[in-house]
Amino acid sequence: MKKLIVLLSVLSVLSALGAETPIRRPLDLPSGGMRQTGQDDDEIPEIIQFYGHHYEADAFLFVIDRSGSMSTGNKWGTLLEEMVTAIQGLSSEAELGIVAFSTPIVPWNPQMVVSGPNARALAITFLSELQPMGATCISLGVNAGLQVLRSSSKEIDSRRLILIGDGGQFCSGNNDPEMVVAEIVTGNWDMHRIDTIFLGDYPSGIELFAAIAQENGGQMRIVQ
């Protein structure tokens, strides 16, 4: 009889606990769903918003046109706004690099930089001190950017070079589009992805930026 009383008491306690503990259903999962087994934080790429499009990577190298033509309209002001938004959207796990091209080529830093709060502030200050001037040396700018991007600690597949500009190449007599593409392809011997964003409607520039992206595994977008 005592054993029966003890057993009934245990069952009563277990029943009470079960009533107090809600059954967890899929709708109770944290936002974003369940993480897959073995999925670490560093396997989730950074996502930035840039000129109305999302870009994913762990290391971003921006090659930006600061030639004289960028001073027309509001192209330069918009570029700075887009850059600031993208930089501020990075976490401290990402890497950042910037190269401004005209004459001369001006890198923010010779190596990729971990994008902590101080680095992001310094990058924005660097951008604010630039002014559009000079010729359009696209191939020199991209190859300088690739050199910086090679210093990244991230896997090559997690790196991204984004080229932004508004014209064709006009740089010390080297204005042949096919030569520009060939110089970039040769310089990109380790096959980093290069995406391009063309600002405006200049046909020769659009064709050049499309060819650069196509030959380097990237995508080209036109922003009017």
Coordinates of N, CA, C and O in Angstrom, one line a residue, residues 4-191:
L4 N 2.3 1.9 -3.4 CA 1.3 2.5 -4.3 C 1.2 4.0 -4.1 O 1.1 4.7 -5.0
I5 N 1.2 4.4 -2.8 CA 1.0 5.8 -2.5 C 2.2 6.6 -3.0 O 2.1 7.7 -3.6
V6 N 3.4 6.1 -2.9 CA 4.6 6.7 -3.4 C 4.6 6.9 -4.9 O 4.9 7.9 -5.5
L7 N 4.2 5.8 -5.6 CA 4.1 5.8 -7.0 C 3.1 6.8 -7.5 O 3.4 7.6 -8.5
L8 N 1.9 6.9 -6.9 CA 0.9 7.9 -7.3 C 1.4 9.3 -7.0 O 1.1 10.2 -7.8
S9 N 2.2 9.5 -6.0 CA 2.8 10.8 -5.7 C 3.7 11.3 -6.8 O 3.7 12.4 -7.2
V10 N 4.6 10.3 -7.2 CA 5.6 10.6 -8.3 C 4.9 11.0 -9.6 O 5.2 11.9 -10.3
L11 N 3.9 10.2 -9.9 CA 3.1 10.4 -11.2 C 2.4 11.8 -11.1 O 2.4 12.5 -12.1
S12 N 2.0 12.2 -9.9 CA 1.3 13.4 -9.8 C 2.2 14.6 -10.0 O 1.9 15.6 -10.6
V13 N 3.5 14.5 -9.5 CA 4.5 15.5 -9.7 C 4.9 15.7 -11.1 O 5.0 16.8 -11.7
L14 N 5.1 14.5 -11.8 CA 5.5 14.6 -13.2 C 4.4 15.2 -14.1 O 4.7 16.0 -15.0
S15 N 3.2 14.9 -13.7 CA 2.0 15.4 -14.5 C 2.0 16.9 -14.3 O 1.7 17.7 -15.3
A16 N 2.2 17.4 -13.1 CA 2.2 18.9 -12.8 C 3.3 19.6 -13.6 O 3.1 20.7 -14.2
L17 N 4.5 19.0 -13.6 CA 5.6 19.6 -14.4 C 5.3 19.7 -15.9 O 5.6 20.7 -16.5
G18 N 4.7 18.6 -16.4 CA 4.4 18.6 -17.8 C 3.4 19.7 -18.1 O 3.4 20.3 -19.2
A19 N 2.5 20.0 -17.2 CA 1.5 21.0 -17.5 C 2.1 22.4 -17.5 O 1.6 23.3 -18.2
E20 N 3.2 22.6 -16.7 CA 3.8 23.9 -16.6 C 4.8 24.2 -17.7 O 5.1 25.4 -17.9
T21 N 5.3 23.2 -18.4 CA 6.3 23.4 -19.4 C 5.6 23.3 -20.8 O 5.2 22.2 -21.2
P22 N 5.5 24.4 -21.5 CA 4.8 24.4 -22.8 C 5.6 23.6 -23.8 O 6.8 23.5 -23.8
I23 N 4.9 22.9 -24.7 CA 5.5 22.1 -25.8 C 6.0 23.1 -26.8 O 5.3 24.0 -27.3
R24 N 7.3 23.0 -27.2 CA 8.0 24.0 -28.2 C 7.6 23.6 -29.6 O 7.9 22.5 -30.0
R25 N 7.0 24.5 -30.3 CA 6.7 24.2 -31.7 C 7.5 25.1 -32.6 O 8.2 26.0 -32.2
P26 N 7.5 24.8 -34.0 CA 8.3 25.6 -34.9 C 8.1 27.1 -34.8 O 9.0 27.8 -35.0
L27 N 6.9 27.5 -34.5 CA 6.6 29.0 -34.4 C 7.4 29.6 -33.2 O 7.5 30.8 -33.1
D28 N 7.9 28.8 -32.3 CA 8.6 29.3 -31.1 C 10.1 29.5 -31.4 O 10.8 30.0 -30.6
L29 N 10.5 29.1 -32.6 CA 12.0 29.3 -33.0 C 12.4 30.7 -33.0 O 11.5 31.6 -33.4
P30 N 13.6 31.0 -32.7 CA 14.1 32.4 -32.9 C 13.9 32.9 -34.3 O 13.9 32.1 -35.2
S31 N 13.9 34.2 -34.5 CA 13.7 34.8 -35.9 C 14.9 34.3 -36.7 O 16.0 34.3 -36.4
G32 N 14.5 33.8 -37.9 CA 15.5 33.3 -38.8 C 15.6 31.8 -38.9 O 16.3 31.2 -39.7
G33 N 14.8 31.1 -38.0 CA 14.8 29.7 -38.1 C 15.9 29.0 -37.3 O 16.8 29.7 -36.7
M34 N 16.0 27.7 -37.4 CA 16.9 26.9 -36.7 C 18.3 26.9 -37.4 O 18.3 26.7 -38.6
R35 N 19.4 27.1 -36.7 CA 20.7 27.0 -37.3 C 21.0 25.6 -37.6 O 20.8 24.7 -36.8
Q36 N 21.6 25.3 -38.7 CA 22.0 24.0 -39.1 C 23.2 23.5 -38.2 O 24.0 24.3 -37.7
T37 N 23.2 22.2 -38.0 CA 24.3 21.6 -37.2 C 25.7 22.0 -37.8 O 25.9 21.8 -39.0
G38 N 26.6 22.5 -36.9 CA 27.9 22.9 -37.4 C 28.0 24.2 -38.0 O 29.1 24.6 -38.5
Q39 N 26.9 25.0 -38.1 CA 27.0 26.3 -38.7 C 27.4 27.3 -37.7 O 26.8 27.6 -36.7
D40 N 28.6 27.9 -37.9 CA 29.2 28.9 -37.0 C 28.9 30.3 -37.5 O 28.5 30.6 -38.6
D41 N 29.1 31.3 -36.5 CA 28.8 32.7 -36.9 C 29.6 33.2 -38.0 O 29.1 33.9 -38.9
D42 N 30.9 32.7 -38.1 CA 31.7 33.2 -39.2 C 31.4 32.6 -40.6 O 32.0 32.9 -41.5
E43 N 30.4 31.7 -40.6 CA 30.0 31.1 -41.9 C 28.8 31.9 -42.5 O 28.4 31.7 -43.6
I44 N 28.3 32.9 -41.7 CA 27.2 33.7 -42.2 C 27.8 35.0 -42.8 O 28.4 35.7 -42.1
P45 N 27.6 35.2 -44.1 CA 28.3 36.3 -44.7 C 27.7 37.7 -44.3 O 26.5 37.7 -43.9
E46 N 28.5 38.7 -44.4 CA 28.0 40.1 -44.2 C 27.1 40.4 -45.4 O 27.3 40.0 -46.5
I47 N 26.0 41.2 -45.1 CA 25.1 41.7 -46.1 C 25.1 43.2 -46.0 O 24.7 43.7 -45.0
I48 N 25.4 43.9 -47.1 CA 25.3 45.3 -47.1 C 24.3 45.8 -48.2 O 24.1 45.0 -49.2
Q49 N 23.7 46.9 -48.0 CA 22.9 47.6 -49.0 C 23.7 48.6 -49.7 O 24.2 49.5 -49.1
F50 N 23.7 48.5 -51.1 CA 24.6 49.4 -51.8 C 23.9 49.7 -53.1 O 23.7 48.8 -53.9
Y51 N 23.5 51.0 -53.4 CA 22.8 51.4 -54.6 C 21.6 50.5 -54.8 O 21.4 50.0 -55.9
G52 N 20.8 50.3 -53.8 CA 19.6 49.6 -53.9 C 19.7 48.1 -54.1 O 18.7 47.4 -54.5
H53 N 20.8 47.5 -53.8 CA 21.1 46.1 -54.1 C 21.8 45.5 -52.9 O 22.6 46.2 -52.2
H54 N 21.5 44.3 -52.5 CA 22.2 43.6 -51.5 C 23.5 42.9 -52.0 O 23.4 42.2 -53.0
Y55 N 24.6 43.0 -51.3 CA 25.8 42.3 -51.6 C 26.3 41.5 -50.4 O 26.2 42.1 -49.3
E56 N 26.7 40.3 -50.6 CA 27.2 39.4 -49.5 C 28.6 39.1 -49.7 O 29.1 38.8 -50.8
A57 N 29.4 39.2 -48.6 CA 30.8 38.8 -48.6 C 31.3 38.9 -47.1 O 30.5 39.4 -46.2
D58 N 32.5 38.5 -46.9 CA 33.1 38.7 -45.6 C 34.2 39.8 -45.7 O 34.6 40.3 -44.6
A59 N 34.6 40.1 -46.9 CA 35.6 41.1 -47.1 C 35.2 41.9 -48.3 O 35.0 41.4 -49.4
F60 N 35.0 43.2 -48.1 CA 34.6 44.1 -49.2 C 35.7 45.1 -49.6 O 36.2 45.8 -48.7
L61 N 36.1 45.1 -50.9 CA 37.0 46.1 -51.4 C 36.3 47.0 -52.4 O 35.9 46.5 -53.4
F62 N 36.2 48.3 -52.1 CA 35.5 49.2 -53.0 C 36.5 50.0 -53.8 O 37.5 50.6 -53.3
V63 N 36.4 49.9 -55.1 CA 37.2 50.7 -56.0 C 36.4 51.8 -56.6 O 35.5 51.5 -57.4
I64 N 36.6 53.0 -56.2 CA 35.6 54.1 -56.6 C 36.3 55.1 -57.5 O 37.4 55.5 -57.3
D65 N 35.5 55.6 -58.4 CA 35.9 56.6 -59.4 C 35.9 58.0 -58.8 O 34.8 58.4 -58.3
R66 N 37.0 58.6 -58.7 CA 37.0 60.0 -58.2 C 37.6 61.0 -59.3 O 38.1 62.0 -59.0
S67 N 37.4 60.6 -60.6 CA 37.8 61.4 -61.7 C 37.0 62.7 -61.8 O 35.9 62.8 -61.2
G68 N 37.4 63.6 -62.6 CA 36.7 64.9 -62.7 C 35.2 64.8 -63.1 O 34.4 65.6 -62.7
S69 N 34.9 63.8 -63.9 CA 33.5 63.6 -64.4 C 32.6 63.3 -63.3 O 31.4 63.5 -63.4
M70 N 33.1 62.8 -62.2 CA 32.2 62.4 -61.0 C 31.6 63.7 -60.3 O 30.7 63.6 -59.5
S71 N 32.2 64.8 -60.7 CA 31.7 66.1 -60.0 C 30.4 66.6 -60.7 O 29.8 67.5 -60.2
T72 N 30.0 66.0 -61.9 CA 28.8 66.5 -62.6 C 27.6 65.9 -61.9 O 27.6 64.8 -61.4
G73 N 26.5 66.7 -61.9 CA 25.3 66.3 -61.2 C 25.6 66.0 -59.7 O 26.3 66.8 -59.1
N74 N 25.0 65.0 -59.2 CA 25.1 64.6 -57.8 C 25.8 63.3 -57.6 O 25.6 62.6 -56.6
K75 N 26.5 62.9 -58.7 CA 27.1 61.5 -58.6 C 28.1 61.3 -57.5 O 28.0 60.3 -56.8
W76 N 28.9 62.3 -57.2 CA 29.9 62.2 -56.2 C 29.2 62.2 -54.8 O 29.5 61.4 -53.9
G77 N 28.3 63.1 -54.6 CA 27.6 63.1 -53.3 C 26.8 61.9 -53.0 O 26.8 61.4 -51.9
T78 N 26.2 61.3 -54.1 CA 25.4 60.1 -53.9 C 26.4 58.9 -53.6 O 26.1 58.1 -52.7
L79 N 27.5 58.9 -54.3 CA 28.5 57.8 -54.0 C 28.9 57.9 -52.6 O 29.0 56.8 -51.9
L80 N 29.2 59.0 -52.0 CA 29.7 59.2 -50.6 C 28.6 58.7 -49.7 O 28.8 58.0 -48.7
E81 N 27.3 59.0 -50.0 CA 26.2 58.6 -49.1 C 26.1 57.1 -49.2 O 25.9 56.4 -48.1
E82 N 26.2 56.5 -50.3 CA 26.1 55.0 -50.5 C 27.2 54.3 -49.8 O 27.0 53.3 -49.1
M83 N 28.4 54.9 -49.9 CA 29.6 54.3 -49.2 C 29.4 54.4 -47.7 O 29.7 53.4 -47.0
V84 N 29.0 55.5 -47.2 CA 28.8 55.6 -45.7 C 27.8 54.6 -45.2 O 28.0 54.0 -44.2
T85 N 26.7 54.5 -45.9 CA 25.7 53.5 -45.5 C 26.2 52.1 -45.5 O 26.0 51.3 -44.6
A86 N 26.9 51.7 -46.6 CA 27.5 50.4 -46.7 C 28.5 50.1 -45.5 O 28.5 49.1 -44.9
I87 N 29.4 51.1 -45.3 CA 30.4 50.9 -44.2 C 29.8 50.8 -42.9 O 30.2 50.0 -42.1
Q88 N 28.8 51.7 -42.6 CA 28.1 51.6 -41.3 C 27.3 50.3 -41.1 O 27.1 49.9 -40.0
G89 N 27.0 49.6 -42.2 CA 26.3 48.4 -42.1 C 27.1 47.2 -41.9 O 26.6 46.1 -41.6
L90 N 28.5 47.4 -41.9 CA 29.4 46.2 -41.6 C 29.5 46.0 -40.1 O 29.4 46.9 -39.3
S91 N 29.7 44.7 -39.8 CA 30.0 44.3 -38.4 C 31.5 44.3 -38.2 O 32.3 44.5 -39.1
S92 N 31.9 44.1 -36.9 CA 33.3 44.1 -36.6 C 34.0 42.8 -37.0 O 35.1 42.6 -36.8
E93 N 33.2 41.9 -37.6 CA 33.8 40.6 -38.1 C 34.2 40.8 -39.6 O 35.0 39.9 -40.1
A94 N 33.7 41.8 -40.3 CA 34.0 41.9 -41.7 C 35.4 42.6 -41.9 O 36.0 43.2 -41.0
E95 N 35.9 42.6 -43.1 CA 37.1 43.3 -43.5 C 36.7 44.4 -44.6 O 35.8 44.1 -45.4
L96 N 37.4 45.5 -44.6 CA 37.1 46.6 -45.5 C 38.3 47.1 -46.1 O 39.4 47.2 -45.5
G97 N 38.2 47.5 -47.4 CA 39.2 48.2 -48.1 C 38.6 49.2 -49.1 O 37.5 49.0 -49.6
I98 N 39.3 50.3 -49.4 CA 38.9 51.3 -50.3 C 40.1 51.8 -51.2 O 41.1 52.0 -50.6
V99 N 39.9 51.8 -52.5 CA 40.8 52.4 -53.4 C 40.1 53.4 -54.3 O 39.1 53.1 -54.9
A100 N 40.5 54.7 -54.3 CA 40.0 55.7 -55.1 C 40.9 55.9 -56.4 O 42.1 56.1 -56.2
F101 N 40.3 55.8 -57.6 CA 41.1 55.9 -58.8 C 40.8 57.2 -59.5 O 39.7 57.6 -59.7
S102 N 41.9 57.8 -60.0 CA 41.9 58.9 -61.0 C 43.4 59.0 -61.2 O 44.1 58.0 -61.5
T103 N 44.0 60.2 -61.2 CA 45.4 60.4 -61.2 C 45.7 61.3 -60.0 O 45.4 62.5 -60.0
P104 N 46.3 60.7 -58.9 CA 46.9 59.4 -58.8 C 45.8 58.4 -58.2 O 44.7 58.8 -57.9
I105 N 46.3 57.1 -58.1 CA 45.5 56.1 -57.4 C 45.7 56.3 -55.9 O 46.8 56.4 -55.4
V106 N 44.6 56.4 -55.1 CA 44.7 56.6 -53.7 C 44.0 55.5 -52.9 O 42.8 55.5 -52.8
P107 N 44.8 54.7 -52.2 CA 44.2 53.6 -51.4 C 44.0 54.2 -50.0 O 44.8 55.0 -49.5
W108 N 43.0 53.8 -49.3 CA 42.7 54.2 -47.9 C 43.8 53.5 -47.0 O 44.4 54.1 -46.1
N109 N 44.1 52.2 -47.3 CA 45.1 51.5 -46.5 C 45.7 50.5 -47.4 O 45.0 49.9 -48.3
P110 N 47.0 50.2 -47.3 CA 47.6 49.2 -48.2 C 47.1 47.7 -47.9 O 47.4 46.8 -48.7
Q111 N 46.4 47.5 -46.8 CA 45.9 46.2 -46.5 C 44.5 46.3 -46.1 O 44.0 47.3 -45.7
M112 N 43.8 45.1 -46.1 CA 42.4 45.1 -45.7 C 42.4 45.3 -44.2 O 43.3 44.9 -43.4
V113 N 41.3 46.0 -43.7 CA 41.2 46.4 -42.3 C 40.0 45.7 -41.7 O 38.9 45.8 -42.3
V114 N 40.1 45.2 -40.5 CA 38.9 44.7 -39.8 C 38.0 45.9 -39.4 O 38.5 46.9 -38.9
S115 N 36.8 45.8 -39.8 CA 35.9 46.9 -39.8 C 35.2 47.2 -38.4 O 34.0 47.2 -38.3
G116 N 36.1 47.4 -37.4 CA 35.6 47.8 -36.1 C 35.1 49.2 -36.1 O 35.2 49.9 -37.1
P117 N 34.5 49.7 -35.0 CA 33.9 51.1 -35.0 C 35.0 52.1 -35.4 O 34.7 53.1 -36.1
N118 N 36.2 52.0 -34.9 CA 37.2 53.0 -35.2 C 37.6 53.0 -36.6 O 37.8 54.0 -37.3
A119 N 37.8 51.8 -37.2 CA 38.1 51.6 -38.6 C 37.0 52.2 -39.5 O 37.3 52.9 -40.5
R120 N 35.8 52.0 -39.2 CA 34.7 52.5 -40.0 C 34.7 54.0 -39.9 O 34.5 54.7 -41.0
A121 N 34.9 54.6 -38.8 CA 35.0 56.1 -38.7 C 36.2 56.6 -39.5 O 36.0 57.7 -40.2
L122 N 37.3 56.0 -39.5 CA 38.5 56.4 -40.2 C 38.2 56.3 -41.7 O 38.6 57.2 -42.5
A123 N 37.5 55.3 -42.2 CA 37.2 55.1 -43.6 C 36.3 56.2 -44.1 O 36.5 56.8 -45.2
I124 N 35.3 56.6 -43.3 CA 34.4 57.6 -43.6 C 35.1 59.0 -43.7 O 34.8 59.8 -44.6
T125 N 36.0 59.2 -42.7 CA 36.8 60.4 -42.8 C 37.7 60.5 -44.0 O 37.8 61.5 -44.7
F126 N 38.3 59.4 -44.4 CA 39.1 59.3 -45.7 C 38.2 59.7 -46.9 O 38.6 60.5 -47.7
L127 N 37.0 59.2 -46.9 CA 36.1 59.5 -48.1 C 35.8 61.0 -48.1 O 35.7 61.6 -49.2
S128 N 35.5 61.5 -46.9 CA 35.1 62.9 -46.8 C 36.2 63.9 -47.3 O 35.9 65.0 -47.7
E129 N 37.4 63.4 -47.3 CA 38.5 64.3 -47.7 C 38.9 64.2 -49.2 O 39.7 64.9 -49.7
L130 N 38.2 63.3 -49.9 CA 38.5 63.2 -51.3 C 37.7 64.2 -52.1 O 36.6 64.5 -51.8
Q131 N 38.2 64.6 -53.3 CA 37.5 65.5 -54.2 C 37.7 64.9 -55.6 O 38.8 64.4 -56.0
P132 N 36.6 65.0 -56.4 CA 36.8 64.5 -57.8 C 37.8 65.4 -58.6 O 37.7 66.6 -58.6
M133 N 38.7 64.7 -59.3 CA 39.7 65.4 -60.1 C 40.5 64.4 -60.9 O 40.5 63.2 -60.6
G134 N 41.1 64.8 -62.0 CA 42.0 64.0 -62.7 C 41.3 63.0 -63.7 O 40.1 63.1 -64.0
A135 N 42.2 62.2 -64.3 CA 41.8 61.3 -65.4 C 41.1 60.0 -64.8 O 41.0 59.8 -63.6
T136 N 40.7 59.1 -65.7 CA 40.0 57.9 -65.3 C 40.8 56.7 -65.6 O 40.8 56.1 -66.7
C137 N 41.6 56.2 -64.6 CA 42.5 55.1 -64.7 C 41.9 53.9 -64.1 O 42.3 53.5 -62.9
I138 N 41.0 53.2 -64.8 CA 40.2 52.1 -64.2 C 41.1 50.9 -64.0 O 41.1 50.3 -62.9
S139 N 41.9 50.5 -64.9 CA 42.7 49.3 -64.8 C 43.7 49.4 -63.7 O 43.9 48.5 -62.9
L140 N 44.3 50.6 -63.5 CA 45.3 50.8 -62.4 C 44.6 50.7 -61.1 O 45.1 50.2 -60.1
G141 N 43.4 51.3 -61.0 CA 42.6 51.3 -59.8 C 42.2 49.9 -59.4 O 42.3 49.5 -58.2
V142 N 41.7 49.1 -60.3 CA 41.2 47.8 -60.0 C 42.4 46.9 -59.6 O 42.3 46.1 -58.6
N143 N 43.5 47.0 -60.3 CA 44.7 46.2 -59.9 C 45.3 46.6 -58.6 O 45.7 45.7 -57.8
A144 N 45.2 47.9 -58.3 CA 45.6 48.3 -56.9 C 44.7 47.7 -55.9 O 45.1 47.3 -54.8
G145 N 43.4 47.7 -56.2 CA 42.4 47.1 -55.3 C 42.6 45.6 -55.1 O 42.5 45.1 -54.0
L146 N 42.9 44.9 -56.2 CA 43.2 43.5 -56.0 C 44.4 43.2 -55.1 O 44.4 42.3 -54.4
Q147 N 45.4 44.1 -55.2 CA 46.6 43.9 -54.4 C 46.2 44.1 -52.9 O 46.7 43.3 -52.1
V148 N 45.4 45.0 -52.6 CA 44.9 45.2 -51.2 C 44.1 44.0 -50.8 O 44.2 43.5 -49.7
L149 N 43.2 43.6 -51.7 CA 42.3 42.5 -51.3 C 43.0 41.2 -51.0 O 42.5 40.3 -50.2
R150 N 44.2 41.0 -51.6 CA 44.9 39.8 -51.4 C 45.4 39.7 -50.0 O 45.8 38.6 -49.5
S151 N 45.5 40.8 -49.2 CA 45.9 40.7 -47.8 C 44.8 40.2 -46.9 O 45.1 40.1 -45.7
S152 N 43.6 40.0 -47.4 CA 42.5 39.6 -46.6 C 42.8 38.2 -45.9 O 43.4 37.3 -46.5
S153 N 42.3 38.0 -44.7 CA 42.4 36.7 -44.0 C 41.2 35.8 -44.4 O 41.2 34.7 -43.9
K154 N 40.2 36.3 -45.1 CA 39.0 35.6 -45.5 C 39.3 34.7 -46.7 O 40.3 34.9 -47.5
E155 N 38.5 33.6 -46.9 CA 38.6 32.8 -48.1 C 38.3 33.6 -49.3 O 37.5 34.6 -49.3
I156 N 39.0 33.3 -50.4 CA 38.8 34.0 -51.7 C 37.3 34.1 -52.0 O 36.8 35.1 -52.5
D157 N 36.6 33.0 -51.9 CA 35.2 32.9 -52.2 C 34.3 33.9 -51.4 O 33.2 34.2 -51.7
S158 N 34.9 34.3 -50.2 CA 34.2 35.2 -49.3 C 34.6 36.7 -49.5 O 34.2 37.6 -48.7
R159 N 35.4 37.0 -50.5 CA 35.9 38.3 -50.8 C 35.2 38.9 -52.0 O 34.8 38.1 -52.9
R160 N 35.0 40.2 -52.0 CA 34.3 40.8 -53.2 C 34.9 42.2 -53.5 O 35.1 43.0 -52.6
L161 N 35.3 42.4 -54.7 CA 35.7 43.7 -55.2 C 34.5 44.3 -55.9 O 33.9 43.7 -56.8
I162 N 34.1 45.6 -55.5 CA 33.1 46.3 -56.2 C 33.6 47.5 -56.9 O 34.2 48.4 -56.2
L163 N 33.5 47.6 -58.2 CA 34.0 48.7 -59.0 C 32.9 49.7 -59.3 O 31.8 49.2 -59.8
I164 N 33.0 51.0 -59.0 CA 32.0 52.0 -59.2 C 32.6 53.1 -60.1 O 33.6 53.6 -59.7
G165 N 31.9 53.5 -61.2 CA 32.4 54.5 -62.0 C 31.4 55.0 -63.0 O 30.3 54.5 -63.1
D166 N 31.8 56.1 -63.7 CA 30.8 56.7 -64.6 C 31.3 56.9 -66.0 O 30.7 57.6 -66.8
G167 N 32.4 56.3 -66.4 CA 32.9 56.5 -67.7 C 33.9 55.4 -68.2 O 34.1 54.4 -67.5
G168 N 34.4 55.6 -69.4 CA 35.4 54.7 -69.9 C 36.7 55.1 -69.4 O 36.9 56.1 -68.7
Q169 N 37.8 54.4 -69.8 CA 39.1 54.7 -69.4 C 39.7 55.8 -70.2 O 39.7 55.7 -71.5
F170 N 40.2 56.8 -69.6 CA 41.0 57.9 -70.2 C 42.2 58.1 -69.3 O 42.2 58.9 -68.4
C171 N 43.3 57.4 -69.6 CA 44.5 57.4 -68.7 C 45.8 57.3 -69.4 O 46.2 56.2 -69.9
S172 N 46.4 58.4 -69.6 CA 47.8 58.4 -70.2 C 47.9 57.7 -71.5 O 48.8 57.0 -71.8
G173 N 46.8 57.9 -72.4 CA 46.9 57.3 -73.7 C 46.4 55.8 -73.7 O 46.2 55.3 -74.8
N174 N 46.2 55.2 -72.6 CA 45.8 53.8 -72.5 C 44.3 53.7 -72.4 O 43.7 53.6 -71.3
N175 N 43.6 53.9 -73.6 CA 42.2 54.0 -73.6 C 41.4 52.9 -74.3 O 40.2 53.0 -74.5
D176 N 42.2 51.9 -74.7 CA 41.6 50.8 -75.4 C 40.8 49.9 -74.5 O 41.4 49.3 -73.6
P177 N 39.5 49.7 -74.6 CA 38.7 48.9 -73.7 C 39.2 47.5 -73.6 O 39.2 46.9 -72.5
E178 N 39.5 46.9 -74.7 CA 40.0 45.5 -74.7 C 41.3 45.3 -73.9 O 41.5 44.4 -73.2
M179 N 42.1 46.3 -74.0 CA 43.4 46.3 -73.2 C 43.1 46.5 -71.7 O 43.7 45.8 -70.9
V180 N 42.1 47.3 -71.4 CA 41.8 47.5 -70.0 C 41.3 46.2 -69.4 O 41.7 45.8 -68.3
V181 N 40.4 45.6 -70.1 CA 39.8 44.3 -69.6 C 41.0 43.3 -69.5 O 41.1 42.5 -68.5
A182 N 41.9 43.2 -70.5 CA 43.0 42.2 -70.5 C 43.9 42.5 -69.3 O 44.4 41.6 -68.6
E183 N 44.2 43.8 -69.0 CA 45.0 44.1 -67.9 C 44.4 43.7 -66.5 O 45.1 43.2 -65.6
I184 N 43.1 43.9 -66.4 CA 42.4 43.5 -65.2 C 42.4 42.0 -65.1 O 42.7 41.4 -64.0
V185 N 42.1 41.3 -66.1 CA 42.0 39.8 -66.1 C 43.4 39.2 -65.7 O 43.6 38.3 -64.9
T186 N 44.5 39.8 -66.3 CA 45.8 39.4 -66.0 C 46.2 39.6 -64.6 O 46.8 38.8 -63.9
G187 N 45.8 40.8 -64.1 CA 46.1 41.2 -62.7 C 45.3 40.3 -61.7 O 45.7 40.2 -60.5
N188 N 44.1 39.8 -62.1 CA 43.3 39.0 -61.3 C 43.6 37.5 -61.4 O 42.7 36.7 -61.6
W189 N 44.9 37.2 -61.3 CA 45.3 35.8 -61.5 C 44.7 34.9 -60.5 O 44.6 33.7 -60.7
D190 N 44.4 35.3 -59.3 CA 43.8 34.4 -58.3 C 42.3 34.4 -58.3 O 41.6 33.8 -57.4
M191 N 41.7 35.1 -59.3 CA 40.3 35.0 -59.6 C 39.4 35.4 -58.5 O 38.4 34.7 -58.1

